[in-house]
Short mmCIF file of N, CA and C in Angstrom, two decimals:
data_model
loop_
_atom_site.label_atom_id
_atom_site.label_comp_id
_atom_site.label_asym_id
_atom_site.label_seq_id
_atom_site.Cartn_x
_atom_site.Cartn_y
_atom_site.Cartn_z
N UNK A 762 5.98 24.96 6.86
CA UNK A 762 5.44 23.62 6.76
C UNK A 762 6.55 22.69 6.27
N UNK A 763 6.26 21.55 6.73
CA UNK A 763 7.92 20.31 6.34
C UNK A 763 6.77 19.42 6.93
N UNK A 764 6.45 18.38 5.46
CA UNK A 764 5.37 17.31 5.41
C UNK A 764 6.61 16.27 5.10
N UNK A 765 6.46 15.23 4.90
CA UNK A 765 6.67 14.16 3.90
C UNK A 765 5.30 13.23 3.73
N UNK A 766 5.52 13.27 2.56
CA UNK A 766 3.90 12.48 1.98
C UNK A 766 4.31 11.04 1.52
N UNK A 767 3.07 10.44 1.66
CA UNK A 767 3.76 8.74 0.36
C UNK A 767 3.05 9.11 -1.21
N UNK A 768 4.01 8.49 -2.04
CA UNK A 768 3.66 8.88 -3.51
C UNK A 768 3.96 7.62 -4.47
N UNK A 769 3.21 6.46 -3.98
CA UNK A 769 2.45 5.44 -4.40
C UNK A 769 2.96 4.89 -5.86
N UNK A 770 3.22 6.33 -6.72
CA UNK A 770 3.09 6.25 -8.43
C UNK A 770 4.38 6.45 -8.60
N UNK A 771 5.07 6.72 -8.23
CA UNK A 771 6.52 7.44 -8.38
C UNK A 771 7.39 6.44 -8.09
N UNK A 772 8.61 6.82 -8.77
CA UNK A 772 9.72 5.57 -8.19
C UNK A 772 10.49 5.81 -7.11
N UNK A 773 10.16 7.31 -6.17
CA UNK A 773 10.75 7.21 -5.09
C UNK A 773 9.28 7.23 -4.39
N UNK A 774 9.14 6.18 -3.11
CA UNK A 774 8.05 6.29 -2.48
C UNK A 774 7.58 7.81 -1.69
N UNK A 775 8.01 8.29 -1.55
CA UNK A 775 7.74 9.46 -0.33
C UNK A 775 8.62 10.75 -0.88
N UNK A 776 7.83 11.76 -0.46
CA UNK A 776 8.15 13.36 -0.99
C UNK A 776 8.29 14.28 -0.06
N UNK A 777 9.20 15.08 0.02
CA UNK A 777 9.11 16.12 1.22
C UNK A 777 8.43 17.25 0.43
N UNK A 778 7.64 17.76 1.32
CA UNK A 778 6.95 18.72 0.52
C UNK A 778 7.37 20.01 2.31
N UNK A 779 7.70 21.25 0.91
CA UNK A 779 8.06 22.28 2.40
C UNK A 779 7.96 23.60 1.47
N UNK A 780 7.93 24.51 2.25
CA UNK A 780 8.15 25.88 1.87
C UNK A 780 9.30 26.15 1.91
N UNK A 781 9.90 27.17 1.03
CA UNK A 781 11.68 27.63 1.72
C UNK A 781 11.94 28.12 2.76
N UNK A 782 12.82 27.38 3.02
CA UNK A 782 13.77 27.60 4.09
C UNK A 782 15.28 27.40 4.33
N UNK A 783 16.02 28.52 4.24
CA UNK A 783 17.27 27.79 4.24
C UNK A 783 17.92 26.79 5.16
N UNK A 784 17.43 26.19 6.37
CA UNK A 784 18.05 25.43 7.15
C UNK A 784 17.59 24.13 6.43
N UNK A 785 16.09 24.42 6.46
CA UNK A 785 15.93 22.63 5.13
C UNK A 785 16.73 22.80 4.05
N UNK A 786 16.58 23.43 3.40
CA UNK A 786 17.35 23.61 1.75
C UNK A 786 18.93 22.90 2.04
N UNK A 787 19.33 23.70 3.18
CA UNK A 787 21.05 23.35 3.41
C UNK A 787 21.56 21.66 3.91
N UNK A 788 19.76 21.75 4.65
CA UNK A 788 20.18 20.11 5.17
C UNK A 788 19.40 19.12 4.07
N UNK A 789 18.80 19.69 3.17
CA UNK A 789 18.30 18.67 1.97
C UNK A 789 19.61 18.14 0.48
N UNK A 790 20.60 19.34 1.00
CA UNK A 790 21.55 19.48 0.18
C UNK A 790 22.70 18.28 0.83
N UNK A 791 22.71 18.60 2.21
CA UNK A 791 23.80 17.38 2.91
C UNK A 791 22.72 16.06 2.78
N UNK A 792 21.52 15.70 2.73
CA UNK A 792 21.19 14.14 2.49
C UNK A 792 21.39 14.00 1.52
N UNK A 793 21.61 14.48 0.40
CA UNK A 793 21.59 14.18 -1.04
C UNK A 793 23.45 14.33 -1.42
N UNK A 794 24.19 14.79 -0.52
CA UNK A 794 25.24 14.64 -0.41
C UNK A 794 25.75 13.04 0.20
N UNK A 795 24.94 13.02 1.21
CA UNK A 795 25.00 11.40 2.15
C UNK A 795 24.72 10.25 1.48
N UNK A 796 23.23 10.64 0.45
CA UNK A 796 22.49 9.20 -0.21
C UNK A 796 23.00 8.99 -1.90
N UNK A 797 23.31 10.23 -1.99
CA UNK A 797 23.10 10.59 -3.41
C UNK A 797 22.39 10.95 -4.09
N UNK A 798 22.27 10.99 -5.24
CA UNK A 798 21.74 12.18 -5.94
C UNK A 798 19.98 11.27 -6.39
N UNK A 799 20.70 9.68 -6.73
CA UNK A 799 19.41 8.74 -6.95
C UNK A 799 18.49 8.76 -6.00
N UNK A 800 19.20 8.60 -4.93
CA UNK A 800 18.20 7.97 -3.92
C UNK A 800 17.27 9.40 -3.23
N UNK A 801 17.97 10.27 -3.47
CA UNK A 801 17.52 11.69 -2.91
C UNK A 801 17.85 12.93 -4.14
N UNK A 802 16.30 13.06 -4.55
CA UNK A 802 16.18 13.93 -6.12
C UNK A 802 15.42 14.89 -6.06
N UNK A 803 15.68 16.00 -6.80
CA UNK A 803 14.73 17.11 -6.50
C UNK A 803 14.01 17.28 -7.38
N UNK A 804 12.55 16.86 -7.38
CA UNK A 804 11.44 17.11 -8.62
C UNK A 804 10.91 18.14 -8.82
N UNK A 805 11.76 18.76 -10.29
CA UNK A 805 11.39 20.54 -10.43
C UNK A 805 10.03 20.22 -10.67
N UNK A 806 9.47 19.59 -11.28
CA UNK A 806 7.55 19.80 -11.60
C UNK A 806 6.51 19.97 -10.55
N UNK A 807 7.11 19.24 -9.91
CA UNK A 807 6.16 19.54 -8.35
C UNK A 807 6.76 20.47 -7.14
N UNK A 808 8.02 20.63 -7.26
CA UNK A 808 9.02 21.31 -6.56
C UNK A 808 8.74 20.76 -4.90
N UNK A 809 9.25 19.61 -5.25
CA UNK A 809 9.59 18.86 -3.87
C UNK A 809 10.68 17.69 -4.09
N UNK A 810 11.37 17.45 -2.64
CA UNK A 810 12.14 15.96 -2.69
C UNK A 810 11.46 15.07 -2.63
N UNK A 811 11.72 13.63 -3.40
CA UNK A 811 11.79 12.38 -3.38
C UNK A 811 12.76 11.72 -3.08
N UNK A 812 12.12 10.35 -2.76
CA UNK A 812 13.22 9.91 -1.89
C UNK A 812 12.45 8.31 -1.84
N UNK A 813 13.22 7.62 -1.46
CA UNK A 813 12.54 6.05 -1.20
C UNK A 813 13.59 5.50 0.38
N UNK A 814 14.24 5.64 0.40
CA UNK A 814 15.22 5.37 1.57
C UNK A 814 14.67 5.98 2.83
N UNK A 815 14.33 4.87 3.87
CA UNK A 815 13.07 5.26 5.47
C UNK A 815 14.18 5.86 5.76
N UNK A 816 15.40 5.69 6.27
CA UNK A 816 16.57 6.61 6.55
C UNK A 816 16.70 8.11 6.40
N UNK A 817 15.87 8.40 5.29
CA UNK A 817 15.99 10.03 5.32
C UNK A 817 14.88 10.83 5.56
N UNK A 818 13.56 9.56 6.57
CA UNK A 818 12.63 10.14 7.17
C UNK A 818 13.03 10.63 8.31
N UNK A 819 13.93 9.07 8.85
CA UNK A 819 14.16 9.03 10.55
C UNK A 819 15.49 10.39 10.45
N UNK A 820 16.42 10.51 9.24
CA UNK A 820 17.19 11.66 9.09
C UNK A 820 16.31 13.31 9.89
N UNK A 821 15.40 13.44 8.97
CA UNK A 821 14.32 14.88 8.83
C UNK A 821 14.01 14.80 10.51
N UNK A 822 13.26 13.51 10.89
CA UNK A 822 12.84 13.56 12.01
C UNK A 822 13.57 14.11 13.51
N UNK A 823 14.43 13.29 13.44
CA UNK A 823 16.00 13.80 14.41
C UNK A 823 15.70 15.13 14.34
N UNK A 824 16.14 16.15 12.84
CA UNK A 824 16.58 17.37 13.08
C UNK A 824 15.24 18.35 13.58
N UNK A 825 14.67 18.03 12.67
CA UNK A 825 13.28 19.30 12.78
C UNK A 825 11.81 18.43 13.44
N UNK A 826 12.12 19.02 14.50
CA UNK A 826 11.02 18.80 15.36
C UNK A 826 9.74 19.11 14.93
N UNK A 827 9.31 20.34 13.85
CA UNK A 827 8.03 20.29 13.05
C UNK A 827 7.74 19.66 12.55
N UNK A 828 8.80 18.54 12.05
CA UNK A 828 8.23 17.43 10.73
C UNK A 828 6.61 16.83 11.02
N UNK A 829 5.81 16.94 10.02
CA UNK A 829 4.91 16.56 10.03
C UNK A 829 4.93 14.80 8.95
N UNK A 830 4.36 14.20 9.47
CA UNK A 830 4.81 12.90 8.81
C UNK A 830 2.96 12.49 8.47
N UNK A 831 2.71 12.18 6.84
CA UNK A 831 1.57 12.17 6.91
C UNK A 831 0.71 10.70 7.13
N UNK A 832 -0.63 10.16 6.89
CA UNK A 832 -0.99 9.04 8.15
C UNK A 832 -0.44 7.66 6.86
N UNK A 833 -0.59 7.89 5.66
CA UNK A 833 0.01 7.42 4.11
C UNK A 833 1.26 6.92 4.51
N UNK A 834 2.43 7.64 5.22
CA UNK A 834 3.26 7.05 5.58
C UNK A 834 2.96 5.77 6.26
N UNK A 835 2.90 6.20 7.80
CA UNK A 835 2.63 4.78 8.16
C UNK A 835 2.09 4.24 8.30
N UNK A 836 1.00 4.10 7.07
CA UNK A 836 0.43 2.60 7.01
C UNK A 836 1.06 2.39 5.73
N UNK A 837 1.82 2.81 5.02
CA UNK A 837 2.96 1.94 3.92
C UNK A 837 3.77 0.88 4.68
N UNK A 838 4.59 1.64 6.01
CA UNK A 838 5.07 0.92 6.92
C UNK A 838 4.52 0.01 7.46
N UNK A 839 3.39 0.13 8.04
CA UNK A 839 2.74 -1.41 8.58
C UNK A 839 2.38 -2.33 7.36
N UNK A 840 1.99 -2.16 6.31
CA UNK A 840 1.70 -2.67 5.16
C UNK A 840 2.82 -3.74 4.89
N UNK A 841 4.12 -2.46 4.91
CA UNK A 841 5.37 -3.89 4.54
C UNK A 841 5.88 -4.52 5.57
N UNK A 842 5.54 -4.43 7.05
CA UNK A 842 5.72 -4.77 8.07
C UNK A 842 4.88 -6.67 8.02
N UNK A 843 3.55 -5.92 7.61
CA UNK A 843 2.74 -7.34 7.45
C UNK A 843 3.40 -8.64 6.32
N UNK A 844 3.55 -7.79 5.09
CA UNK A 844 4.33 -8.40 4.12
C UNK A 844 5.59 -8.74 4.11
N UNK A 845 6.84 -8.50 4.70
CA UNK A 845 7.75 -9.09 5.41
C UNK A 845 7.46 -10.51 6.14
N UNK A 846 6.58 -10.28 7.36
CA UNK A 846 6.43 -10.74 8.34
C UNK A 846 5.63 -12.29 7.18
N UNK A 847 5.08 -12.21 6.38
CA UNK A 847 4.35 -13.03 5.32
C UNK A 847 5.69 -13.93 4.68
N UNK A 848 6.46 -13.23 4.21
CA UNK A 848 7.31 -13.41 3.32
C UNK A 848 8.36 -14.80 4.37
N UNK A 849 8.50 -14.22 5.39
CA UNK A 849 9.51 -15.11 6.81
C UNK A 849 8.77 -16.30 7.01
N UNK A 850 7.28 -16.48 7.05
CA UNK A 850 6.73 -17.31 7.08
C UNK A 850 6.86 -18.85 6.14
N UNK A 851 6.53 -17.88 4.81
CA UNK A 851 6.47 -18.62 3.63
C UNK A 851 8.16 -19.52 3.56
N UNK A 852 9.06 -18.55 3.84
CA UNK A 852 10.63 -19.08 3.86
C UNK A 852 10.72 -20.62 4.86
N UNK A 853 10.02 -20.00 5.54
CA UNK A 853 9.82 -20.81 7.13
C UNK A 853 8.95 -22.43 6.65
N UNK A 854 8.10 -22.07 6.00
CA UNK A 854 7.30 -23.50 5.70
C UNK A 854 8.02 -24.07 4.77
N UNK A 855 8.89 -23.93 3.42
CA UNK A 855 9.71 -24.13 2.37
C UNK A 855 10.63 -24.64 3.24
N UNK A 856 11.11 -24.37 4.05
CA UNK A 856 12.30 -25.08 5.18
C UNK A 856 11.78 -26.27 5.86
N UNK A 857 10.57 -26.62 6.04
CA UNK A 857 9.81 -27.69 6.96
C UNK A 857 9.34 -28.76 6.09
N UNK A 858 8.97 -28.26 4.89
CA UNK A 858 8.64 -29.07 3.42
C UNK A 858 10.36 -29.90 3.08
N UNK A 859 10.90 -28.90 3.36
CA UNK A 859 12.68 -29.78 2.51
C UNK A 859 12.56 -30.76 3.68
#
């Protein structure tokens, strides 16, 4: 199993949650080589990665075709998709007001 979940409470949004395996283990070791150690951390209490950077979803995704991506993910994504898209607006009327 190779999930990534969203984790709402945490200061990295999203968790890989997996069983061992050394081809994940080896390639969880090179993203955390790539992002660093902040951005990509290994939480002994729950014994999974965290992570906040979408980059080391679309990373997982590329390699392992099992990735299971759960539905929490993307609707975080459309969520900030909407809120972006809010945010351009608001910039947008502040520009028409000056």
């Amino acid at each position: 199993m190779l999930r990534i979940q969203y984790d709402p409470k945490s200061d990295h949004s999203f968790a890989l949650v997996s069983d061992y395996n050394k081809s994940i283990v080896d390639f969880c070791r090179a993203i955390k080589d790539t992002y660093g150690w902040r951005k990509f951390t290994w939480d002994i209490a729950f014994k999974r990665w965290r992570f906040s950077d979408p980059a080391i979803i679309r990373a997982f995704k590329d390699t392992f075709a099992s990735l299971e991506i759960a539905p929490e993910v993307y609707a975080f994504f459309k969520e900030q998709k909407v809120k972006d898209k809010v945010e351009v607006e608001r910039a947008q009327d502040l520009v028409v007001l000056k």
